Amino acid sequence: MTAFIDQDEVPCRGEYTEAAREHRLDWLRLQSGAALRSLGEPGIEARTLRGNIENFVGTVEVPVGLAGPMLFTGDDARGLITAPLATTEGALVASVARGSRAITRSGGVTTRVVWQRMVRAPAFEFGDLAEAARFAEWVRGQLAALAEEVRSVSRHSTLIQLDPVQLGRIVHVRFVYETADAAGQNMTTVATWRACQWISGRLTEPGLPVPSWFTVEGNFSGDKKLSALNRLGGRGSRVLAECLIDHDTLRRVLKTTARSVDKTWRRAQQAAQFGGMALADVDAANVIAAMYLATGQDVASVHESSAAMFTTEVTDDGLLAGVVLPNLIVGTVGGGTRLAQQNDYLAAMGCAGEGGARRLAEIIGGFALALDLSTAAAIAAGHFADAHERLGRPHRVDWLRPDSLNRELVGSLLAETLERPELVVSGVALLGEGGTSSLLTDAVGAGERRKFTGVVPIRVEYTYPGAGTETAELIAKVKPLDSEVIIEVGKIASLCGGDVAEQYSRYREWTGFKHTHTRELALYRNADKALRQVMPDLWGLLEDPAREAYVLLLERLGADVILLNSLDAWQPHHVHAAIEGIAAVHAAWLGREDDLVTAGWLGEPQTAHRAALMGPLWTALVRHNADEFPKLLTENDTRRLLEIIDAVGSWWPDLAALPRTLVHGDFNPRNIALRAADLSLVAYDWELSTLHVPQRDLVELMAFVLTPDATVEETAELIERHRRAIGRNGADEWHEDDWRAGYRWALWDFATTRLQLYLMANSHQALPFLDRVVPTTMRLLALESETR
């Protein structure tokens, strides 16, 4: 006998933490008796999922393939468009791609959205048939008043039709809405509830019938169900798609003839009719489900949305094929469309955000026709099963794994880097946790678990011929791709919603994360004496694009350094030592802008033109962060930051005209320490290094090590110390006024860009250091304003 389990026994309900997720997983293992090993590490960090799921325990990964590009000549979808399809069904993407190729070769697909509707149907019960009839007649005349009431609670929902249907003493009222770019199920529920409250208030007036029972949804709307009424009256988008495939394309691409496809399909329509199918099509549901998953749609709506009618007709010119999707429910705002990857796939089709829903509906309709056409042709030609046999098998991806850090690989890296070909590694042991980390690897690690990335300490035993065995403790830094970093940051931006999600999608390639997987490797390859003096010692370097493997083997910083990952223990003499150390690097590369840019390994440094174009992104972030963290960003702070951003077109050209150098780009106590013996600087995590004025590193250091009550004297002393240190290291000494201007513009840049990205991340993963860094930065801005 199976014991009843109360849902309240599920542990940590409502908590969005990794500890709560692991607790639920342990509970599930206990309840099921299964090991559930694959659920140990989810692909999404728990705290980012509030509002998208409850009782989070793990993730399911679905691969996404591309079909197309296909030529569209529709009302909203025009030009070449590529479809992302999330599926585990072999041959599906290939079949859609084949249909797309045939359609494009023949001149494209014509698409149109006839209408877009969403329906809710509350039910009202009355004492007798006469009262119900009076109510039905009365409510039919309230369209204008109810439409006004709906507008007061929803800017996307427009009530366009009221259709009361009396079934005995119960009247079901079909509220028919247009919902712009949202799918609309949730918003129309809220709007209908508000409308029903208005109705209830009016029905208290003399002479009007009073209902004895009411529900906001009486199941007449057909939500997530096949409904003949909705096929006729409208729910979702009614999409039409049509193409004419010429005889040559039928022969060359689809390997069949117009007459064969048409005959096969007409026989299939007879079978569908006899079998009682609502409509007849081949397999449009495959495209709809795959694109729903890829673009963050409500997957349960596949049931009603997949009602489709496929038609064929032989003409003198070829085969005329069409599809009608009467109830395609899609949206491009809200729900799962806010998640980063889904939003990216929408953006790839030009459908992200407001204004994209009709285009998305046409795209899905066009690719549904491509699949129906391709599959029908495959069946007619007799190679339908053959395609699945050839394509429906998985293929191995040779990513780097933890056990890839073996004696052979580590030995070859050490021998090459140390220039000791006779060196032999006799043992490699992974030491688990304890390596230095970074926000970038943390972010990607939370979202991408399929391959090995991160920072792991290892112990290596090695020998030289004729010598004893030596041991070294190293750090293996296995980098994620820059695209993975950009996507993960994009997920956070997407969860912020609104302008942040839209603007990040537009400018994400310019946010500094491009080339993060190759930049630090290139720095180690090209390090001069000044760089080598402040970097951890390099023991090995692997760059293998075929395996997406970008690895550094570095000395493991331990007892010989102080202040490692310490944010609070920095004293003035420690800060002075860090400034002296980084100034040597700044001096060595100052004035060598052409060398840095033409070498290519820094990527594309920021320019005044791009900085001005990116203003909307930073404005959106400042406004979002001010709303999220009003205690960190006051109204005065927000106003000051927005003024700086508004003026970026005037001050960034001045900044770019100053002498620039190689900067660390992430120069704060999370990434630097001091050698205990002589307090010399050691700086790691150089993946965000770039071309900038040297003051950029100084600004970030000051924001982290000073306090919100910093004084003019403190800041002035550090600014001047940095200027003189660069001069002592052989660089031309800057005039004090120019140096101060460079500091000011570097501070403005840091406060309006990197700091805002930190705060955005803080919305979804707490960064405690910001409680001091943000007010300190605002203090620095205020001091700089006072001293001008």
mmCIF file of C-alpha atoms in Angstrom, residues 200-536:
data_model
loop_
_atom_site.group_PDB
_atom_site.id
_atom_site.type_symbol
_atom_site.label_atom_id
_atom_site.label_comp_id
_atom_site.label_asym_id
_atom_site.label_seq_id
_atom_site.Cartn_x
_atom_site.Cartn_y
_atom_site.Cartn_z
ATOM 1 C CA SER A 200 -20.934 42.282 -9.849
ATOM 2 C CA GLY A 201 -21.073 45.881 -8.702
ATOM 3 C CA ARG A 202 -23.552 46.847 -11.431
ATOM 4 C CA LEU A 203 -25.777 43.820 -10.833
ATOM 5 C CA THR A 204 -26.654 45.188 -7.398
ATOM 6 C CA GLU A 205 -28.654 47.940 -9.101
ATOM 7 C CA PRO A 206 -32.469 47.604 -9.076
ATOM 8 C CA GLY A 207 -33.972 45.630 -11.929
ATOM 9 C CA LEU A 208 -30.863 43.618 -12.780
ATOM 10 C CA PRO A 209 -30.566 39.883 -12.039
ATOM 11 C CA VAL A 210 -28.215 38.835 -9.246
ATOM 12 C CA PRO A 211 -26.141 35.682 -9.851
ATOM 13 C CA SER A 212 -26.236 32.894 -7.276
ATOM 14 C CA TRP A 213 -22.798 31.618 -8.293
ATOM 15 C CA PHE A 214 -19.817 32.862 -10.258
ATOM 16 C CA THR A 215 -16.388 31.662 -11.408
ATOM 17 C CA VAL A 216 -13.788 33.570 -13.396
ATOM 18 C CA GLU A 217 -13.261 30.603 -15.750
ATOM 19 C CA GLY A 218 -15.949 28.049 -16.509
ATOM 20 C CA ASN A 219 -13.891 25.999 -19.014
ATOM 21 C CA PHE A 220 -15.654 27.528 -22.017
ATOM 22 C CA SER A 221 -12.498 29.346 -23.124
ATOM 23 C CA GLY A 222 -10.841 26.088 -24.168
ATOM 24 C CA ASP A 223 -7.569 27.044 -22.467
ATOM 25 C CA LYS A 224 -4.920 24.476 -23.512
ATOM 26 C CA LYS A 225 -7.556 22.250 -25.106
ATOM 27 C CA LEU A 226 -8.662 21.597 -28.673
ATOM 28 C CA SER A 227 -11.832 23.553 -29.294
ATOM 29 C CA ALA A 228 -13.958 23.779 -32.428
ATOM 30 C CA LEU A 229 -15.373 27.081 -31.141
ATOM 31 C CA ASN A 230 -11.894 28.594 -30.861
ATOM 32 C CA ARG A 231 -10.883 27.385 -34.321
ATOM 33 C CA LEU A 232 -13.780 29.434 -35.665
ATOM 34 C CA GLY A 233 -14.039 32.295 -33.190
ATOM 35 C CA GLY A 234 -10.347 32.767 -32.565
ATOM 36 C CA ARG A 235 -7.919 32.095 -29.711
ATOM 37 C CA GLY A 236 -4.241 32.800 -30.247
ATOM 38 C CA SER A 237 -3.006 33.909 -33.650
ATOM 39 C CA ARG A 238 -4.583 32.654 -36.848
ATOM 40 C CA VAL A 239 -1.613 32.196 -39.161
ATOM 41 C CA LEU A 240 -1.607 31.446 -42.880
ATOM 42 C CA ALA A 241 1.464 30.285 -44.820
ATOM 43 C CA GLU A 242 1.697 29.382 -48.490
ATOM 44 C CA CYS A 243 4.392 28.532 -51.021
ATOM 45 C CA LEU A 244 4.718 27.306 -54.585
ATOM 46 C CA ILE A 245 7.471 24.729 -55.064
ATOM 47 C CA ASP A 246 8.602 24.488 -58.686
ATOM 48 C CA HIS A 247 9.069 21.117 -60.377
ATOM 49 C CA ASP A 248 12.865 21.382 -60.536
ATOM 50 C CA THR A 249 13.143 22.024 -56.794
ATOM 51 C CA LEU A 250 10.770 19.171 -56.053
ATOM 52 C CA ARG A 251 13.047 16.901 -58.029
ATOM 53 C CA ARG A 252 16.429 18.202 -56.857
ATOM 54 C CA VAL A 253 15.755 19.052 -53.200
ATOM 55 C CA LEU A 254 12.721 17.056 -52.115
ATOM 56 C CA LYS A 255 13.471 14.077 -54.409
ATOM 57 C CA THR A 256 9.856 13.641 -55.500
ATOM 58 C CA THR A 257 7.175 15.102 -57.777
ATOM 59 C CA ALA A 258 4.189 17.379 -57.253
ATOM 60 C CA ARG A 259 1.742 14.644 -58.282
ATOM 61 C CA SER A 260 3.281 12.127 -55.867
ATOM 62 C CA VAL A 261 3.129 14.464 -52.863
ATOM 63 C CA ASP A 262 -0.405 15.581 -53.657
ATOM 64 C CA LYS A 263 -1.694 12.025 -54.148
ATOM 65 C CA THR A 264 -0.065 10.815 -50.928
ATOM 66 C CA TRP A 265 -1.471 13.692 -48.931
ATOM 67 C CA ARG A 266 -5.007 13.396 -50.295
ATOM 68 C CA ARG A 267 -5.042 9.737 -49.189
ATOM 69 C CA ALA A 268 -3.773 10.883 -45.768
ATOM 70 C CA GLN A 269 -6.571 13.452 -45.509
ATOM 71 C CA GLN A 270 -9.132 10.706 -46.042
ATOM 72 C CA ALA A 271 -7.615 8.721 -43.206
ATOM 73 C CA ALA A 272 -7.621 11.780 -40.947
ATOM 74 C CA GLN A 273 -11.283 12.435 -41.696
ATOM 75 C CA PHE A 274 -12.291 8.836 -41.039
ATOM 76 C CA GLY A 275 -10.231 8.726 -37.847
ATOM 77 C CA GLY A 276 -11.975 11.802 -36.479
ATOM 78 C CA MET A 277 -8.994 14.169 -36.416
ATOM 79 C CA ALA A 278 -9.985 17.773 -35.821
ATOM 80 C CA LEU A 279 -7.800 18.960 -38.699
ATOM 81 C CA ALA A 280 -5.296 17.237 -40.966
ATOM 82 C CA ASP A 281 -1.594 18.042 -41.167
ATOM 83 C CA VAL A 282 1.653 16.062 -41.155
ATOM 84 C CA ASP A 283 3.730 17.063 -38.106
ATOM 85 C CA ALA A 284 3.537 20.825 -37.521
ATOM 86 C CA ALA A 285 3.451 20.096 -33.766
ATOM 87 C CA ASN A 286 7.162 19.243 -33.942
ATOM 88 C CA VAL A 287 8.104 22.739 -35.089
ATOM 89 C CA ILE A 288 5.670 24.420 -32.720
ATOM 90 C CA ALA A 289 6.933 22.488 -29.681
ATOM 91 C CA ALA A 290 10.584 22.959 -30.639
ATOM 92 C CA MET A 291 10.215 26.698 -31.160
ATOM 93 C CA TYR A 292 8.118 27.028 -28.001
ATOM 94 C CA LEU A 293 10.936 25.482 -25.972
ATOM 95 C CA ALA A 294 13.597 27.598 -27.662
ATOM 96 C CA THR A 295 11.738 30.905 -27.267
ATOM 97 C CA GLY A 296 10.214 30.558 -23.792
ATOM 98 C CA GLN A 297 6.568 29.990 -24.724
ATOM 99 C CA ASP A 298 4.018 28.196 -22.540
ATOM 100 C CA VAL A 299 4.710 24.624 -23.654
ATOM 101 C CA ALA A 300 1.330 23.377 -22.427
ATOM 102 C CA SER A 301 -0.276 25.518 -25.142
ATOM 103 C CA VAL A 302 1.195 23.191 -27.769
ATOM 104 C CA HIS A 303 -1.956 21.083 -27.476
ATOM 105 C CA GLU A 304 -4.340 23.696 -28.844
ATOM 106 C CA SER A 305 -1.711 25.536 -30.894
ATOM 107 C CA SER A 306 -0.820 22.450 -32.917
ATOM 108 C CA ALA A 307 -4.202 22.240 -34.579
ATOM 109 C CA ALA A 308 -3.142 22.667 -38.211
ATOM 110 C CA MET A 309 -4.494 22.184 -41.704
ATOM 111 C CA PHE A 310 -2.009 21.293 -44.449
ATOM 112 C CA THR A 311 -3.115 21.509 -48.074
ATOM 113 C CA THR A 312 -1.570 20.669 -51.422
ATOM 114 C CA GLU A 313 -2.541 21.354 -55.012
ATOM 115 C CA VAL A 314 -0.813 20.462 -58.274
ATOM 116 C CA THR A 315 -0.435 23.406 -60.667
ATOM 117 C CA ASP A 316 1.263 23.853 -64.009
ATOM 118 C CA ASP A 317 4.238 25.429 -62.217
ATOM 119 C CA GLY A 318 4.652 22.884 -59.439
ATOM 120 C CA LEU A 319 3.114 22.144 -56.047
ATOM 121 C CA LEU A 320 1.083 24.794 -54.203
ATOM 122 C CA ALA A 321 1.312 24.000 -50.465
ATOM 123 C CA GLY A 322 -0.213 25.811 -47.525
ATOM 124 C CA VAL A 323 -0.816 25.543 -43.809
ATOM 125 C CA VAL A 324 -3.349 27.192 -41.523
ATOM 126 C CA LEU A 325 -2.645 27.436 -37.801
ATOM 127 C CA PRO A 326 -5.946 28.680 -36.353
ATOM 128 C CA ASN A 327 -4.919 28.865 -32.674
ATOM 129 C CA LEU A 328 -1.181 29.577 -32.393
ATOM 130 C CA ILE A 329 -0.564 31.076 -28.939
ATOM 131 C CA VAL A 330 2.717 32.993 -28.792
ATOM 132 C CA GLY A 331 4.179 36.008 -27.049
ATOM 133 C CA THR A 332 7.458 37.903 -27.042
ATOM 134 C CA VAL A 333 7.139 39.637 -23.657
ATOM 135 C CA GLY A 334 6.681 38.156 -20.195
ATOM 136 C CA GLY A 335 6.942 34.595 -18.891
ATOM 137 C CA GLY A 336 9.761 32.443 -20.179
ATOM 138 C CA THR A 337 10.661 34.925 -22.929
ATOM 139 C CA ARG A 338 12.588 36.886 -20.267
ATOM 140 C CA LEU A 339 15.105 34.079 -19.732
ATOM 141 C CA ALA A 340 18.387 34.863 -21.424
ATOM 142 C CA GLN A 341 18.719 32.021 -23.895
ATOM 143 C CA GLN A 342 15.079 32.126 -24.902
ATOM 144 C CA ASN A 343 15.316 35.877 -25.339
ATOM 145 C CA ASP A 344 18.466 35.432 -27.399
ATOM 146 C CA TYR A 345 16.718 33.032 -29.759
ATOM 147 C CA LEU A 346 13.877 35.510 -30.088
ATOM 148 C CA ALA A 347 16.419 38.250 -30.763
ATOM 149 C CA ALA A 348 18.123 36.086 -33.390
ATOM 150 C CA MET A 349 14.830 36.092 -35.296
ATOM 151 C CA GLY A 350 14.169 39.783 -34.691
ATOM 152 C CA CYS A 351 11.252 38.982 -32.389
ATOM 153 C CA ALA A 352 12.452 39.930 -28.897
ATOM 154 C CA GLY A 353 10.294 42.292 -26.865
ATOM 155 C CA GLU A 354 7.405 44.449 -27.905
ATOM 156 C CA GLY A 355 6.471 44.422 -31.578
ATOM 157 C CA GLY A 356 7.667 40.874 -32.163
ATOM 158 C CA ALA A 357 4.657 38.616 -31.593
ATOM 159 C CA ARG A 358 3.069 38.794 -35.068
ATOM 160 C CA ARG A 359 6.480 38.269 -36.662
ATOM 161 C CA LEU A 360 7.118 35.240 -34.448
ATOM 162 C CA ALA A 361 3.718 33.775 -35.300
ATOM 163 C CA GLU A 362 4.441 34.134 -39.022
ATOM 164 C CA ILE A 363 7.886 32.572 -38.598
ATOM 165 C CA ILE A 364 6.472 29.558 -36.761
ATOM 166 C CA GLY A 365 3.793 29.209 -39.427
ATOM 167 C CA GLY A 366 6.367 29.343 -42.213
ATOM 168 C CA PHE A 367 8.642 26.740 -40.654
ATOM 169 C CA ALA A 368 5.648 24.527 -39.790
ATOM 170 C CA LEU A 369 4.839 24.550 -43.492
ATOM 171 C CA ALA A 370 8.472 23.704 -44.283
ATOM 172 C CA LEU A 371 8.311 20.638 -42.051
ATOM 173 C CA ASP A 372 4.914 19.485 -43.317
ATOM 174 C CA LEU A 373 6.169 19.844 -46.877
ATOM 175 C CA SER A 374 9.463 18.059 -46.234
ATOM 176 C CA THR A 375 7.891 15.193 -44.302
ATOM 177 C CA ALA A 376 5.103 14.735 -46.833
ATOM 178 C CA ALA A 377 7.725 14.635 -49.585
ATOM 179 C CA ALA A 378 9.799 12.111 -47.624
ATOM 180 C CA ILE A 379 6.775 9.855 -47.139
ATOM 181 C CA ALA A 380 5.808 10.182 -50.801
ATOM 182 C CA ALA A 381 9.361 9.370 -51.903
ATOM 183 C CA GLY A 382 9.708 6.456 -49.505
ATOM 184 C CA HIS A 383 12.725 7.784 -47.537
ATOM 185 C CA PHE A 384 10.945 8.960 -44.366
ATOM 186 C CA ALA A 385 12.265 6.090 -42.212
ATOM 187 C CA ASP A 386 15.700 6.279 -43.846
ATOM 188 C CA ALA A 387 16.158 9.881 -42.702
ATOM 189 C CA HIS A 388 15.531 8.912 -39.082
ATOM 190 C CA GLU A 389 17.919 5.972 -39.338
ATOM 191 C CA ARG A 390 20.719 8.176 -40.694
ATOM 192 C CA LEU A 391 20.188 11.253 -38.537
ATOM 193 C CA GLY A 392 18.507 10.094 -35.346
ATOM 194 C CA ARG A 393 21.714 9.097 -33.541
ATOM 195 C CA PRO A 394 23.727 11.130 -31.018
ATOM 196 C CA HIS A 395 27.297 12.279 -31.693
ATOM 197 C CA ARG A 396 29.998 12.598 -29.044
ATOM 198 C CA VAL A 397 31.392 16.027 -28.166
ATOM 199 C CA ASP A 398 34.970 15.856 -26.927
ATOM 200 C CA TRP A 399 34.886 18.547 -24.238
ATOM 201 C CA LEU A 400 37.573 18.769 -21.603
ATOM 202 C CA ARG A 401 36.700 16.792 -18.467
ATOM 203 C CA PRO A 402 38.290 16.774 -14.996
ATOM 204 C CA ASP A 403 40.046 13.508 -15.789
ATOM 205 C CA SER A 404 41.552 15.187 -18.870
ATOM 206 C CA LEU A 405 44.031 16.851 -16.491
ATOM 207 C CA ASN A 406 46.094 13.674 -16.449
ATOM 208 C CA ARG A 407 49.829 12.974 -16.452
ATOM 209 C CA GLU A 408 50.088 13.075 -20.230
ATOM 210 C CA LEU A 409 48.390 16.437 -20.725
ATOM 211 C CA VAL A 410 49.884 18.168 -17.696
ATOM 212 C CA GLY A 411 53.315 16.729 -18.494
ATOM 213 C CA SER A 412 53.264 18.053 -22.050
ATOM 214 C CA LEU A 413 52.150 21.517 -20.878
ATOM 215 C CA LEU A 414 54.846 21.735 -18.212
ATOM 216 C CA ALA A 415 57.589 20.478 -20.522
ATOM 217 C CA GLU A 416 56.711 23.038 -23.194
ATOM 218 C CA THR A 417 56.186 26.037 -20.905
ATOM 219 C CA LEU A 418 59.218 25.392 -18.696
ATOM 220 C CA GLU A 419 61.290 24.486 -21.778
ATOM 221 C CA ARG A 420 62.333 21.205 -20.196
ATOM 222 C CA PRO A 421 61.458 18.485 -22.721
ATOM 223 C CA GLU A 422 62.977 15.840 -20.451
ATOM 224 C CA LEU A 423 60.498 16.615 -17.647
ATOM 225 C CA VAL A 424 58.202 13.709 -16.753
ATOM 226 C CA VAL A 425 55.016 14.034 -14.660
ATOM 227 C CA SER A 426 54.508 10.991 -12.477
ATOM 228 C CA GLY A 427 51.243 12.015 -10.807
ATOM 229 C CA VAL A 428 48.395 14.537 -10.909
ATOM 230 C CA ALA A 429 45.814 14.896 -8.134
ATOM 231 C CA LEU A 430 42.829 17.228 -8.131
ATOM 232 C CA LEU A 431 42.580 18.846 -4.709
ATOM 233 C CA GLY A 432 38.928 19.900 -4.932
ATOM 234 C CA GLU A 433 37.807 23.285 -3.671
ATOM 235 C CA GLY A 434 40.082 26.059 -2.609
ATOM 236 C CA GLY A 435 41.184 27.773 -5.788
ATOM 237 C CA THR A 436 40.796 31.458 -6.494
ATOM 238 C CA SER A 437 37.666 32.276 -8.446
ATOM 239 C CA SER A 438 36.054 35.077 -10.400
ATOM 240 C CA LEU A 439 32.566 36.372 -11.037
ATOM 241 C CA LEU A 440 32.818 35.268 -14.668
ATOM 242 C CA THR A 441 33.641 31.629 -13.923
ATOM 243 C CA ASP A 442 31.078 31.661 -11.109
ATOM 244 C CA ALA A 443 28.375 32.956 -13.452
ATOM 245 C CA VAL A 444 29.086 30.442 -16.193
ATOM 246 C CA GLY A 445 29.524 27.655 -13.685
ATOM 247 C CA ALA A 446 25.986 28.325 -12.458
ATOM 248 C CA GLY A 447 24.525 28.010 -15.918
ATOM 249 C CA GLU A 448 26.680 25.582 -17.906
ATOM 250 C CA ARG A 449 27.503 22.201 -16.364
ATOM 251 C CA ARG A 450 27.958 20.042 -19.428
ATOM 252 C CA LYS A 451 31.659 20.662 -19.716
ATOM 253 C CA PHE A 452 34.505 21.261 -17.283
ATOM 254 C CA THR A 453 35.184 24.926 -16.516
ATOM 255 C CA GLY A 454 36.330 26.699 -13.406
ATOM 256 C CA VAL A 455 39.335 27.061 -11.108
ATOM 257 C CA VAL A 456 40.679 23.880 -9.504
ATOM 258 C CA PRO A 457 43.822 23.341 -7.384
ATOM 259 C CA ILE A 458 45.969 20.366 -8.390
ATOM 260 C CA ARG A 459 49.101 18.690 -7.032
ATOM 261 C CA VAL A 460 51.695 17.652 -9.600
ATOM 262 C CA GLU A 461 54.610 15.276 -9.033
ATOM 263 C CA TYR A 462 57.375 15.472 -11.633
ATOM 264 C CA THR A 463 60.962 14.440 -12.176
ATOM 265 C CA TYR A 464 63.931 15.225 -14.390
ATOM 266 C CA PRO A 465 66.260 12.443 -15.563
ATOM 267 C CA GLY A 466 68.796 11.781 -12.804
ATOM 268 C CA ALA A 467 66.910 13.916 -10.262
ATOM 269 C CA GLY A 468 64.482 13.127 -7.483
ATOM 270 C CA THR A 469 60.732 13.674 -7.505
ATOM 271 C CA GLU A 470 59.496 17.197 -6.904
ATOM 272 C CA THR A 471 56.000 18.385 -6.012
ATOM 273 C CA ALA A 472 54.185 21.554 -7.025
ATOM 274 C CA GLU A 473 50.734 22.785 -6.086
ATOM 275 C CA LEU A 474 49.165 24.595 -9.012
ATOM 276 C CA ILE A 475 45.887 26.139 -10.075
ATOM 277 C CA ALA A 476 44.193 24.791 -13.213
ATOM 278 C CA LYS A 477 42.106 27.613 -14.631
ATOM 279 C CA VAL A 478 39.771 26.151 -17.270
ATOM 280 C CA LYS A 479 38.010 29.010 -19.030
ATOM 281 C CA PRO A 480 34.488 29.149 -20.410
ATOM 282 C CA LEU A 481 33.995 30.567 -23.883
ATOM 283 C CA ASP A 482 33.282 34.271 -24.131
ATOM 284 C CA SER A 483 29.924 33.405 -25.707
ATOM 285 C CA GLU A 484 29.023 31.393 -22.621
ATOM 286 C CA VAL A 485 29.920 34.329 -20.383
ATOM 287 C CA ILE A 486 27.885 36.720 -22.517
ATOM 288 C CA ILE A 487 24.866 34.408 -22.447
ATOM 289 C CA GLU A 488 25.038 33.929 -18.689
ATOM 290 C CA VAL A 489 25.265 37.672 -18.070
ATOM 291 C CA GLY A 490 22.411 38.001 -20.538
ATOM 292 C CA LYS A 491 20.293 35.660 -18.421
ATOM 293 C CA ILE A 492 20.670 38.026 -15.490
ATOM 294 C CA ALA A 493 19.806 40.977 -17.723
ATOM 295 C CA SER A 494 16.800 39.105 -19.054
ATOM 296 C CA LEU A 495 15.547 38.386 -15.543
ATOM 297 C CA CYS A 496 15.761 42.105 -14.831
ATOM 298 C CA GLY A 497 13.281 42.553 -17.674
ATOM 299 C CA GLY A 498 12.223 45.781 -19.340
ATOM 300 C CA ASP A 499 14.821 48.067 -20.869
ATOM 301 C CA VAL A 500 17.722 46.202 -19.222
ATOM 302 C CA ALA A 501 16.914 42.982 -21.062
ATOM 303 C CA GLU A 502 16.315 44.766 -24.349
ATOM 304 C CA GLN A 503 19.390 46.985 -24.215
ATOM 305 C CA TYR A 504 21.744 44.246 -23.035
ATOM 306 C CA SER A 505 20.640 42.067 -25.939
ATOM 307 C CA ARG A 506 21.506 44.931 -28.275
ATOM 308 C CA TYR A 507 24.927 45.820 -26.845
ATOM 309 C CA ARG A 508 26.103 42.617 -25.180
ATOM 310 C CA GLU A 509 29.044 42.200 -27.559
ATOM 311 C CA TRP A 510 30.449 45.565 -26.388
ATOM 312 C CA THR A 511 30.276 45.034 -22.624
ATOM 313 C CA GLY A 512 33.871 43.831 -22.316
ATOM 314 C CA PHE A 513 33.220 40.091 -22.163
ATOM 315 C CA LYS A 514 34.243 39.361 -25.755
ATOM 316 C CA HIS A 515 37.483 37.306 -25.996
ATOM 317 C CA THR A 516 37.602 36.625 -22.252
ATOM 318 C CA HIS A 517 38.574 32.997 -22.936
ATOM 319 C CA THR A 518 41.652 33.909 -25.007
ATOM 320 C CA ARG A 519 42.759 37.262 -23.586
ATOM 321 C CA GLU A 520 44.521 36.059 -20.435
ATOM 322 C CA LEU A 521 46.283 33.272 -22.342
ATOM 323 C CA ALA A 522 47.577 35.842 -24.823
ATOM 324 C CA LEU A 523 48.750 38.083 -21.994
ATOM 325 C CA TYR A 524 50.868 35.284 -20.560
ATOM 326 C CA ARG A 525 52.314 34.568 -24.003
ATOM 327 C CA ASN A 526 53.189 38.243 -24.547
ATOM 328 C CA ALA A 527 54.114 39.207 -20.993
ATOM 329 C CA ASP A 528 57.041 41.579 -20.657
ATOM 330 C CA LYS A 529 59.159 41.907 -17.537
ATOM 331 C CA ALA A 530 56.747 44.309 -15.835
ATOM 332 C CA LEU A 531 53.819 41.961 -16.357
ATOM 333 C CA ARG A 532 55.706 38.847 -15.295
ATOM 334 C CA GLN A 533 56.680 40.539 -12.038
ATOM 335 C CA VAL A 534 53.049 40.947 -10.955
ATOM 336 C CA MET A 535 51.482 37.821 -12.450
ATOM 337 C CA PRO A 536 51.375 34.390 -10.812
#
